[in-house]
Amino acid sequence: MLDLGSLEVIIVFLASLLIGRVFNIKLPGFVFQGIVLVLVWSISAWAAASGIEALKVSLYHTVIFLALIILFVFGIGSFYTERSRRISAHVEARPNYPIIIAIASGWLTGIYANWLQAYLSQVIWPLVLAVIFATGLAMHTTINLEAIRNGGDVFLKALSVTLVSAFLAGIVASIFLRVSLRYSLSILFGLGWYSFAGPFVAQFFGPSAGLTAFLVNILREQATFILTPLLSRFKVATISLGGATTMDNTLSVFIYTYGEEAAVPSIMHGFVLTFIVPLLESIVVMLPI
């Protein structure tokens, strides 16, 4: 069943598209980028404030899991490099320094001002919805059947990379770390949905495993913020890395990097994963090995 948060995202996005089209509102680029940077900074600060202590406990497994998923996502996703497609004209083929600075300053703020954690946890979701609404106002003139057709192609490629890479990384992690396959797959099939994966995994494998699931998946989101502007040529792989967050938290970085046309495959990718992550996790924990 689709959760309330996902329904809110869909409703807000559709409403903003309708409002933009009916009233012919086109959000200025600098306004959208400003909202994006505020969200990226807030998420980064929140992650550092809430996860720094847990990182010390589960660091080893977290690093291994994260390294493997990044390796497999970009290894498989590199076969889908769209060399002939032009990134939006306003995006330069170099690191997006404003986003990188927002991430770094957010981490530092979260580490040294962790008293902000409670406040940030309350403002993150409204900021996400603000970005979703701004996205609709920014892209309502570009969404059409051709965009959906093209977006569908990228979406299917990204979805296949997401699922295959998680499965292969889970097998390798199980062997390397000498843990059960169902444990490693339960960590990786969280697919970026850390608020679900952490509590779910903890029910079956204990609190330490739950912490690892939370950290791996929230750091997967953070890695998406960092690697998307740095490795922008790998569009399918970067969307895949975002996992279930591509319809909300990380949606902004794809639009910021690739332009408005990236919104459709990103939202489709995150939307489908939101449906199937609970199903995948339920199947994985029932494995006999």
Coordinates of C-alpha atoms in Angstrom, one line a residue:
M1 CA 0.0 0.0 0.0
L2 CA 1.3 3.5 -0.9
D3 CA 2.1 5.5 2.2
L4 CA 0.7 8.9 3.0
G5 CA 4.0 10.7 2.2
S6 CA 4.1 9.2 -1.3
L7 CA 0.5 10.2 -1.9
E8 CA 1.3 13.8 -0.8
V9 CA 4.2 14.0 -3.3
I10 CA 1.9 12.8 -6.1
I11 CA -0.9 15.2 -5.2
V12 CA 1.4 18.2 -4.8
F13 CA 3.2 17.5 -8.1
L14 CA 0.0 17.1 -10.1
A15 CA -1.5 20.2 -8.4
S16 CA 1.5 22.3 -9.3
L17 CA 1.4 21.1 -12.9
L18 CA -2.3 22.0 -13.1
I19 CA -1.8 25.4 -11.5
G20 CA 1.2 26.2 -13.7
R21 CA -0.6 25.3 -16.9
V22 CA -3.9 27.0 -16.0
F23 CA -2.4 30.2 -14.8
N24 CA 0.7 30.1 -17.1
I25 CA 3.1 30.4 -14.2
K26 CA 6.8 29.7 -15.0
L27 CA 9.0 29.6 -11.9
P28 CA 12.3 31.5 -12.5
G29 CA 15.4 29.2 -12.6
F30 CA 17.2 31.0 -9.8
V31 CA 14.2 30.6 -7.5
F32 CA 14.0 26.9 -8.1
Q33 CA 17.8 26.5 -7.7
G34 CA 17.6 28.4 -4.4
I35 CA 14.9 26.1 -3.0
V36 CA 16.9 23.1 -4.1
L37 CA 20.1 24.3 -2.3
V38 CA 18.1 24.9 0.9
L39 CA 16.7 21.3 0.8
V40 CA 20.1 19.7 0.0
W41 CA 21.7 21.7 2.9
S42 CA 18.9 20.7 5.3
I43 CA 19.0 17.0 4.4
S44 CA 22.8 16.9 4.7
A45 CA 22.7 18.6 8.1
W46 CA 19.9 16.4 9.4
A47 CA 21.8 13.2 8.2
A48 CA 25.0 14.3 10.0
A49 CA 23.2 15.3 13.2
S50 CA 21.2 12.1 13.4
G51 CA 23.7 9.5 12.1
I52 CA 27.2 10.4 13.3
E53 CA 27.1 8.3 16.4
A54 CA 25.4 5.4 14.7
L55 CA 28.1 5.6 12.0
K56 CA 30.7 4.7 14.6
V57 CA 28.9 1.6 15.6
S58 CA 28.1 0.2 12.1
L59 CA 30.9 1.8 10.1
Y60 CA 32.5 -1.3 8.7
H61 CA 29.4 -2.9 7.3
T62 CA 28.1 0.5 6.1
V63 CA 31.2 1.3 4.1
I64 CA 31.3 -2.2 2.5
F65 CA 27.6 -2.2 1.6
L66 CA 27.7 1.4 0.2
A67 CA 30.9 0.8 -1.8
L68 CA 29.4 -2.3 -3.4
I69 CA 26.1 -0.7 -4.4
I70 CA 27.9 2.3 -5.9
L71 CA 30.3 0.0 -7.7
F72 CA 27.6 -2.2 -9.2
V73 CA 25.2 0.7 -10.0
F74 CA 27.8 2.6 -12.0
G75 CA 29.4 -0.6 -13.4
I76 CA 26.1 -1.8 -14.8
G77 CA 24.7 1.7 -15.5
S78 CA 27.8 2.6 -17.6
F79 CA 26.4 0.4 -20.4
Y80 CA 23.5 2.9 -20.7
T81 CA 25.7 6.1 -21.0
E82 CA 23.7 8.4 -23.3
R83 CA 26.6 9.9 -25.2
S84 CA 24.5 11.3 -28.0
R85 CA 22.0 13.1 -25.7
R86 CA 22.6 16.7 -24.8
I87 CA 22.3 17.8 -21.2
S88 CA 20.1 20.9 -20.8
A89 CA 21.9 24.0 -22.1
H90 CA 22.0 25.7 -18.7
V91 CA 23.9 22.8 -17.2
E92 CA 27.7 22.7 -17.6
A93 CA 29.5 19.5 -17.8
R94 CA 31.5 20.0 -14.6
P95 CA 30.9 19.5 -10.9
N96 CA 28.0 21.5 -9.5
Y97 CA 29.8 23.5 -6.9
P98 CA 26.8 25.1 -5.2
I99 CA 25.3 21.7 -4.4
I100 CA 28.7 20.3 -3.3
I101 CA 29.1 23.3 -1.0
A102 CA 25.6 22.9 0.3
I103 CA 26.3 19.3 1.2
A104 CA 29.6 20.0 2.9
S105 CA 28.3 22.9 4.9
G106 CA 25.3 20.9 5.8
W107 CA 27.4 18.0 7.1
L108 CA 29.6 20.4 9.2
T109 CA 26.5 22.1 10.6
G110 CA 25.0 18.8 11.6
I111 CA 28.1 17.5 13.2
Y112 CA 28.9 20.7 15.2
A113 CA 25.3 21.8 15.9
N114 CA 23.5 18.6 16.4
W115 CA 20.9 20.4 18.5
L116 CA 19.3 21.3 15.2
Q117 CA 18.3 17.7 14.6
A118 CA 14.8 18.0 16.1
Y119 CA 14.1 21.2 14.2
L120 CA 15.5 19.8 10.9
S121 CA 13.4 16.6 11.2
Q122 CA 10.3 18.8 11.2
V123 CA 11.2 21.0 8.3
I124 CA 12.6 18.4 5.8
W125 CA 9.3 17.2 4.6
P126 CA 7.8 20.6 4.0
L127 CA 10.9 21.5 2.1
V128 CA 10.6 18.4 0.0
L129 CA 7.0 19.3 -0.8
A130 CA 8.1 22.8 -1.7
V131 CA 10.6 21.5 -4.1
I132 CA 8.0 19.1 -5.6
F133 CA 5.6 22.1 -6.1
A134 CA 8.4 24.3 -7.5
T135 CA 9.2 21.4 -9.9
G136 CA 5.7 21.3 -11.3
L137 CA 5.7 25.1 -11.8
A138 CA 9.1 24.9 -13.5
M139 CA 8.3 22.0 -15.9
H140 CA 4.6 22.2 -16.7
T141 CA 5.4 23.5 -20.2
T142 CA 7.7 20.6 -21.1
I143 CA 5.6 17.6 -19.9
N144 CA 4.0 16.0 -22.9
L145 CA 3.6 12.5 -24.5
E146 CA 7.0 12.7 -26.1
A147 CA 8.6 13.6 -22.8
I148 CA 6.8 10.7 -21.2
R149 CA 7.9 8.3 -23.9
N150 CA 11.5 9.4 -23.6
G151 CA 11.3 9.4 -19.8
G152 CA 9.8 5.9 -19.9
D153 CA 12.9 4.6 -21.7
V154 CA 15.3 6.0 -19.1
F155 CA 13.0 4.9 -16.3
L156 CA 13.0 1.3 -17.4
K157 CA 16.8 1.3 -17.8
A158 CA 17.3 2.8 -14.4
L159 CA 14.8 0.4 -12.7
S160 CA 16.6 -2.6 -14.2
V161 CA 20.0 -1.3 -13.0
T162 CA 18.6 -0.6 -9.5
L163 CA 17.2 -4.1 -9.0
V164 CA 20.1 -6.0 -10.6
S165 CA 22.8 -4.1 -8.8
A166 CA 21.1 -4.5 -5.4
F167 CA 20.9 -8.3 -6.0
L168 CA 24.5 -8.7 -7.1
A169 CA 25.9 -6.4 -4.4
G170 CA 23.9 -8.4 -1.8
I171 CA 25.5 -11.7 -3.0
V172 CA 29.0 -10.2 -2.9
A173 CA 28.5 -8.6 0.5
S174 CA 27.2 -11.9 1.9
I175 CA 30.3 -13.7 0.8
F176 CA 32.8 -10.9 1.8
L177 CA 31.3 -10.1 5.2
R178 CA 30.3 -13.8 5.9
V179 CA 26.8 -12.9 6.7
S180 CA 23.5 -14.5 5.6
L181 CA 22.2 -13.6 2.1
R182 CA 18.9 -12.6 3.5
Y183 CA 20.6 -10.1 5.8
S184 CA 22.7 -8.5 3.1
L185 CA 19.8 -8.4 0.6
S186 CA 17.5 -6.8 3.3
I187 CA 20.0 -4.0 3.7
L188 CA 20.4 -3.3 0.0
F189 CA 16.8 -3.8 -1.0
G190 CA 15.9 -0.8 1.1
L191 CA 16.9 1.0 -2.1
G192 CA 17.3 4.3 -0.4
W193 CA 14.1 4.2 1.6
Y194 CA 15.9 4.5 5.0
S195 CA 12.9 5.3 7.1
F196 CA 11.3 2.0 6.1
A197 CA 14.4 -0.2 5.8
G198 CA 15.9 0.7 9.2
P199 CA 12.9 -0.3 11.4
F200 CA 11.9 -3.2 9.1
V201 CA 15.4 -4.8 9.2
A202 CA 15.7 -4.3 12.9
Q203 CA 12.6 -6.4 13.5
F204 CA 14.2 -9.4 11.9
F205 CA 18.0 -9.0 12.6
G206 CA 18.2 -6.8 15.7
P207 CA 18.9 -3.1 16.4
S208 CA 22.4 -3.1 15.1
A209 CA 21.3 -4.4 11.7
G210 CA 18.5 -1.9 11.7
L211 CA 21.1 0.9 12.3
T212 CA 23.2 -0.4 9.4
A213 CA 20.2 -0.5 7.1
F214 CA 19.3 3.1 8.0
L215 CA 22.9 4.3 7.5
V216 CA 23.5 2.5 4.2
N217 CA 20.3 3.8 2.7
I218 CA 20.5 7.4 4.0
L219 CA 24.2 7.5 2.8
R220 CA 23.0 6.2 -0.6
E221 CA 20.9 9.3 -0.8
Q222 CA 23.8 11.5 0.3
A223 CA 26.0 9.7 -2.3
T224 CA 23.4 10.6 -5.0
F225 CA 23.6 14.3 -4.1
I226 CA 27.4 14.1 -4.4
L227 CA 27.9 11.8 -7.4
T228 CA 25.1 13.1 -9.7
P229 CA 26.8 16.5 -10.4
L230 CA 30.3 14.9 -10.5
L231 CA 29.3 12.0 -12.8
S232 CA 26.5 13.6 -14.8
R233 CA 27.3 11.7 -18.0
F234 CA 26.0 8.5 -16.3
K235 CA 22.3 9.6 -16.2
V236 CA 20.8 6.2 -15.9
A237 CA 23.2 5.2 -13.1
T238 CA 22.8 8.3 -11.1
I239 CA 19.0 8.0 -11.2
S240 CA 19.4 4.3 -10.2
L241 CA 21.6 5.2 -7.3
G242 CA 18.9 7.5 -5.9
G243 CA 16.6 4.5 -5.5
A244 CA 13.2 5.3 -4.0
T245 CA 14.2 8.9 -3.2
T246 CA 14.2 10.0 -6.9
M247 CA 10.5 10.9 -6.6
D248 CA 11.1 13.3 -3.7
N249 CA 14.3 14.0 -1.8
T250 CA 16.8 13.6 -4.7
L251 CA 14.5 14.6 -7.5
S252 CA 15.8 18.1 -7.3
V253 CA 19.4 17.2 -8.0
F254 CA 18.4 15.5 -11.3
I255 CA 16.5 18.4 -12.5
Y256 CA 19.2 20.8 -11.4
T257 CA 21.8 18.7 -13.2
Y258 CA 20.0 17.4 -16.3
G259 CA 17.2 19.9 -16.7
E260 CA 13.4 19.6 -16.5
E261 CA 13.2 16.5 -18.8
A262 CA 14.8 14.4 -16.0
A263 CA 11.7 14.9 -13.7
V264 CA 9.6 12.3 -15.5
P265 CA 11.9 9.3 -15.4
S266 CA 13.0 10.2 -11.8
I267 CA 9.5 10.4 -10.5
M268 CA 8.5 7.2 -12.3
H269 CA 11.5 5.4 -10.9
G270 CA 10.9 6.4 -7.3
F271 CA 7.2 5.9 -7.6
V272 CA 7.5 2.2 -8.7
L273 CA 10.2 1.5 -6.1
T274 CA 8.0 2.9 -3.4
F275 CA 5.5 0.2 -4.3
I276 CA 7.9 -2.7 -4.5
V277 CA 10.4 -2.1 -1.7
P278 CA 8.1 -3.4 1.0
L279 CA 7.3 -6.5 -1.2
L280 CA 11.0 -7.1 -1.9
E281 CA 11.9 -6.8 1.8
S282 CA 9.2 -9.1 2.9
I283 CA 10.3 -11.8 0.4
V284 CA 14.0 -11.4 1.3
V285 CA 13.6 -11.9 5.0
M286 CA 11.9 -15.2 4.3
L287 CA 14.9 -16.7 2.5
P288 CA 16.3 -19.8 4.1
I289 CA 19.9 -18.6 3.8

